[in-house]
């Protein structure tokens, strides 16, 4: 099966600019996650979707971050405006809803804010 | 507060050595513990453990879970330079209200010297 696909792989922007990341999960995976990973740290959850519904967005900085998963498949994560501290790797993952399904990750988007 | 702690943070060994990586956790509504290998891109899935005392094995890698003492170990025998990576431990929590949540440790960085 095809894996989780993310784009772009790398993005360099100036602070205060907007940026968007795209994710296409594995076919049939209802649950989609966006994680942020800083250097030397484990992934930290930003938002989790069950189909179209954002069921956990408690860690998403809503003043500048937004996400959508309109048809329950692809998802977009946006930052507007970006700050220097947003430089990190943004990972998308998907899994089958329910028990016994591990997370499968995309290759991530490495964001550098200058 | 749910947490996952990995040790050591980093490890340097010579090819052929055997290494043991540790993961301890305090997570409510435990469902499973997962190990991932992360090189320069996406974490790739290694093992999912749900039952105590049952070893999972894949080639030179093996892992076991102790649900009483709340920890897991990942063993790698006859290490090779290709084993150099960050190894992430994640614990899955499953509740009716919040669904599947995954808590990650900070990872163990393994370097295998030729």
Short mmCIF file of C-alpha atoms in Angstrom, two decimals:
data_model
loop_
_atom_site.label_atom_id
_atom_site.label_comp_id
_atom_site.label_asym_id
_atom_site.label_seq_id
_atom_site.Cartn_x
_atom_site.Cartn_y
_atom_site.Cartn_z
CA UNK A 1 0.00 0.00 0.00
CA UNK A 2 1.13 3.55 -0.60
CA UNK A 3 2.39 5.35 2.48
CA UNK A 4 1.46 8.68 3.97
CA UNK A 5 2.40 11.43 1.53
CA UNK A 6 3.38 14.91 2.65
CA UNK A 7 4.41 17.99 0.75
CA UNK A 8 6.50 20.00 0.54
CA UNK A 9 9.54 18.22 1.99
CA UNK A 10 11.26 21.49 2.85
CA UNK A 11 10.08 25.05 3.24
CA UNK A 12 12.02 28.19 4.05
CA UNK A 13 10.07 31.36 4.73
CA UNK A 14 10.57 34.69 6.42
CA UNK A 15 8.86 35.37 9.70
CA UNK A 16 5.34 36.76 9.48
CA UNK A 17 4.74 34.96 6.19
CA UNK A 18 2.05 32.28 5.86
CA UNK A 19 2.84 28.64 5.12
CA UNK A 20 0.77 25.53 4.42
CA UNK A 21 1.52 21.83 4.58
CA UNK A 22 -0.42 19.08 2.87
CA UNK A 23 -0.95 15.44 3.84
CA UNK A 24 -2.54 12.48 2.08
CA UNK A 25 -3.00 9.55 4.50
CA UNK A 26 -2.95 5.85 3.72
CA UNK A 27 -6.14 4.77 1.99
CA UNK A 28 -8.70 3.50 4.49
CA UNK A 29 -7.11 5.22 7.49
CA UNK A 30 -9.82 7.26 9.17
CA UNK A 31 -7.61 8.82 11.82
CA UNK A 32 -5.14 11.52 10.84
CA UNK A 33 -2.62 13.24 13.10
CA UNK A 34 -0.43 16.28 12.75
CA UNK A 35 2.67 16.26 14.94
CA UNK A 36 5.43 18.80 15.50
CA UNK A 37 8.94 17.51 16.12
CA UNK A 38 11.77 19.69 17.36
CA UNK A 39 15.38 18.57 17.12
CA UNK A 40 16.20 15.99 19.76
CA UNK A 41 12.59 15.64 20.84
CA UNK A 42 9.79 13.19 20.24
CA UNK A 43 6.77 14.13 18.15
CA UNK A 44 4.20 16.31 19.91
CA UNK A 45 0.56 16.17 18.86
CA UNK A 46 -0.95 19.28 17.31
CA UNK A 47 -4.30 17.93 16.14
CA UNK A 48 -6.07 14.62 15.57
CA UNK A 49 -8.93 13.95 13.17
CA UNK A 50 -11.45 11.15 13.11
CA UNK A 51 -12.72 11.41 9.54
CA UNK A 52 -13.61 15.10 9.10
CA UNK A 53 -13.91 15.87 12.80
CA UNK A 54 -11.07 17.38 14.81
CA UNK A 55 -11.41 15.33 18.00
CA UNK A 56 -8.32 16.66 19.75
CA UNK A 57 -6.94 20.11 18.98
CA UNK A 58 -6.08 21.08 22.52
CA UNK A 59 -2.36 21.52 21.70
CA UNK A 60 -2.89 23.53 18.52
CA UNK A 61 -1.93 27.22 18.94
CA UNK A 62 -5.15 28.51 17.47
CA UNK A 63 -4.06 32.13 17.24
CA UNK A 64 -1.78 31.26 14.32
CA UNK A 65 -2.33 27.61 13.42
CA UNK A 66 -5.30 26.15 11.60
CA UNK A 67 -6.05 22.80 10.02
CA UNK A 68 -8.73 21.23 7.92
CA UNK A 69 -9.72 17.84 6.59
CA UNK A 70 -12.74 18.69 4.51
CA UNK A 71 -13.62 15.35 2.90
CA UNK A 72 -12.15 13.12 5.56
CA UNK A 73 -9.11 12.24 3.45
CA UNK A 74 -6.44 14.88 2.69
CA UNK A 75 -5.54 17.45 5.29
CA UNK A 76 -3.88 20.85 5.31
CA UNK A 77 -2.07 22.51 8.20
CA UNK A 78 -1.53 26.26 8.00
CA UNK A 79 0.51 28.74 9.98
CA UNK A 80 -0.21 32.43 9.65
CA UNK A 81 1.87 34.36 10.50
CA UNK A 82 4.93 32.16 11.06
CA UNK A 83 7.34 32.92 13.89
CA UNK A 84 10.98 31.97 14.32
CA UNK A 85 10.02 29.40 16.97
CA UNK A 86 7.88 27.52 14.47
CA UNK A 87 10.99 26.12 12.79
CA UNK A 88 10.62 22.35 13.18
CA UNK A 89 9.60 19.21 11.34
CA UNK A 90 5.86 18.81 10.84
CA UNK A 91 4.85 15.17 10.64
CA UNK A 92 1.57 13.78 9.42
CA UNK A 93 0.51 10.29 10.49
CA UNK A 94 -2.51 8.09 9.95
CA UNK A 95 -3.99 4.96 11.43
CA UNK A 96 -7.10 2.84 11.26
CA UNK A 97 -9.61 3.90 13.87
CA UNK A 98 -9.86 1.56 16.84
CA UNK A 99 -7.64 -1.05 18.33
CA UNK A 100 -4.43 -2.60 17.15
CA UNK A 101 -3.43 -0.12 14.50
CA UNK A 102 -0.02 1.57 14.71
CA UNK A 103 0.67 5.07 13.46
CA UNK A 104 2.19 5.33 10.01
CA UNK A 105 4.13 8.52 9.36
CA UNK A 106 4.85 10.60 6.31
CA UNK A 107 8.35 11.92 5.59
CA UNK A 108 7.52 15.25 7.17
CA UNK A 109 7.97 18.87 6.16
CA UNK A 110 11.03 20.62 7.52
CA UNK A 111 10.12 24.26 8.08
CA UNK A 112 12.75 26.94 8.54
CA UNK A 113 11.58 30.41 9.51
CA UNK A 114 14.20 33.14 9.06
CA UNK B 1 0.21 13.67 33.65
CA UNK B 2 0.87 11.00 31.05
CA UNK B 3 4.52 10.58 30.20
CA UNK B 4 6.98 8.33 28.43
CA UNK B 5 10.65 8.33 29.41
CA UNK B 6 13.41 6.77 27.35
CA UNK B 7 16.95 5.99 28.37
CA UNK B 8 19.71 6.44 27.61
CA UNK B 9 19.30 9.64 25.59
CA UNK B 10 22.22 8.67 23.40
CA UNK B 11 24.48 5.71 22.91
CA UNK B 12 27.63 5.07 20.88
CA UNK B 13 28.68 1.47 20.26
CA UNK B 14 30.93 -0.50 17.91
CA UNK B 15 29.65 -2.78 15.20
CA UNK B 16 28.82 -6.18 16.59
CA UNK B 17 27.88 -4.93 20.04
CA UNK B 18 24.49 -5.66 21.60
CA UNK B 19 22.44 -2.74 22.88
CA UNK B 20 19.40 -2.42 25.12
CA UNK B 21 17.15 0.61 24.94
CA UNK B 22 14.70 1.37 27.71
CA UNK B 23 11.25 2.89 27.80
CA UNK B 24 9.21 3.51 30.93
CA UNK B 25 5.77 5.02 31.00
CA UNK B 26 2.96 6.40 33.11
CA UNK B 27 -0.09 6.50 30.87
CA UNK B 28 -3.69 6.03 31.85
CA UNK B 29 -5.91 3.67 29.84
CA UNK B 30 -2.90 1.88 28.36
CA UNK B 31 -3.63 0.11 25.11
CA UNK B 32 -0.23 -0.63 23.51
CA UNK B 33 3.43 0.33 23.36
CA UNK B 34 5.13 0.92 20.05
CA UNK B 35 8.74 1.23 18.93
CA UNK B 36 9.81 3.27 15.91
CA UNK B 37 13.12 3.81 14.14
CA UNK B 38 13.76 7.31 12.85
CA UNK B 39 16.62 8.06 10.50
CA UNK B 40 16.60 11.37 8.66
CA UNK B 41 12.96 11.26 7.79
CA UNK B 42 9.76 9.59 8.93
CA UNK B 43 9.65 7.29 11.94
CA UNK B 44 9.20 3.74 10.68
CA UNK B 45 7.22 1.22 12.68
CA UNK B 46 9.10 -1.62 14.36
CA UNK B 47 6.91 -3.30 16.98
CA UNK B 48 3.59 -3.02 18.72
CA UNK B 49 3.34 -4.67 22.15
CA UNK B 50 0.12 -5.22 24.04
CA UNK B 51 0.78 -8.17 26.34
CA UNK B 52 3.35 -8.59 29.07
CA UNK B 53 6.16 -11.09 28.71
CA UNK B 54 5.66 -11.94 25.05
CA UNK B 55 8.77 -11.15 23.05
CA UNK B 56 8.40 -9.75 19.58
CA UNK B 57 11.29 -10.40 17.25
CA UNK B 58 12.35 -9.22 13.83
CA UNK B 59 15.79 -10.26 12.70
CA UNK B 60 18.33 -8.82 15.12
CA UNK B 61 15.74 -6.67 16.89
CA UNK B 62 13.52 -7.84 19.71
CA UNK B 63 11.29 -6.19 22.27
CA UNK B 64 9.34 -7.11 25.36
CA UNK B 65 6.81 -5.37 27.56
CA UNK B 66 6.31 -5.50 31.34
CA UNK B 67 2.89 -4.04 32.15
CA UNK B 68 3.34 -4.53 35.87
CA UNK B 69 6.53 -2.51 36.07
CA UNK B 70 5.45 -0.20 33.22
CA UNK B 71 8.43 -0.52 30.94
CA UNK B 72 9.67 -2.02 27.72
CA UNK B 73 13.08 -2.79 26.30
CA UNK B 74 14.29 -2.91 22.73
CA UNK B 75 17.31 -5.13 22.09
CA UNK B 76 19.51 -4.99 19.03
CA UNK B 77 22.11 -7.73 18.67
CA UNK B 78 25.17 -7.72 16.40
CA UNK B 79 24.67 -4.03 15.65
CA UNK B 80 25.48 -2.67 12.19
CA UNK B 81 26.12 0.89 11.01
CA UNK B 82 22.68 0.83 9.41
CA UNK B 83 21.17 0.59 12.88
CA UNK B 84 22.31 4.15 13.59
CA UNK B 85 19.12 6.13 14.15
CA UNK B 86 16.87 7.60 16.81
CA UNK B 87 14.62 4.98 18.38
CA UNK B 88 11.28 6.32 19.58
CA UNK B 89 8.97 4.72 22.09
CA UNK B 90 5.28 5.59 22.01
CA UNK B 91 2.44 4.53 24.27
CA UNK B 92 -1.12 4.35 23.05
CA UNK B 93 -3.97 5.33 25.33
CA UNK B 94 -7.50 4.39 24.37
CA UNK B 95 -10.63 5.82 25.94
CA UNK B 96 -14.20 5.98 24.80
CA UNK B 97 -14.23 9.77 25.11
CA UNK B 98 -10.91 10.67 23.52
CA UNK B 99 -10.17 7.70 21.28
CA UNK B 100 -6.60 6.77 20.44
CA UNK B 101 -3.86 9.01 21.78
CA UNK B 102 -0.14 8.38 21.39
CA UNK B 103 2.45 9.71 23.80
CA UNK B 104 6.05 9.77 22.63
CA UNK B 105 9.35 9.71 24.47
CA UNK B 106 12.23 11.93 23.42
CA UNK B 107 14.01 9.02 21.77
CA UNK B 108 17.38 7.30 22.13
CA UNK B 109 20.00 8.31 19.59
CA UNK B 110 22.08 5.26 18.65
CA UNK B 111 25.36 5.61 16.76
CA UNK B 112 27.11 2.46 15.58
CA UNK B 113 30.80 2.95 14.75
CA UNK B 114 32.42 0.66 12.15
#
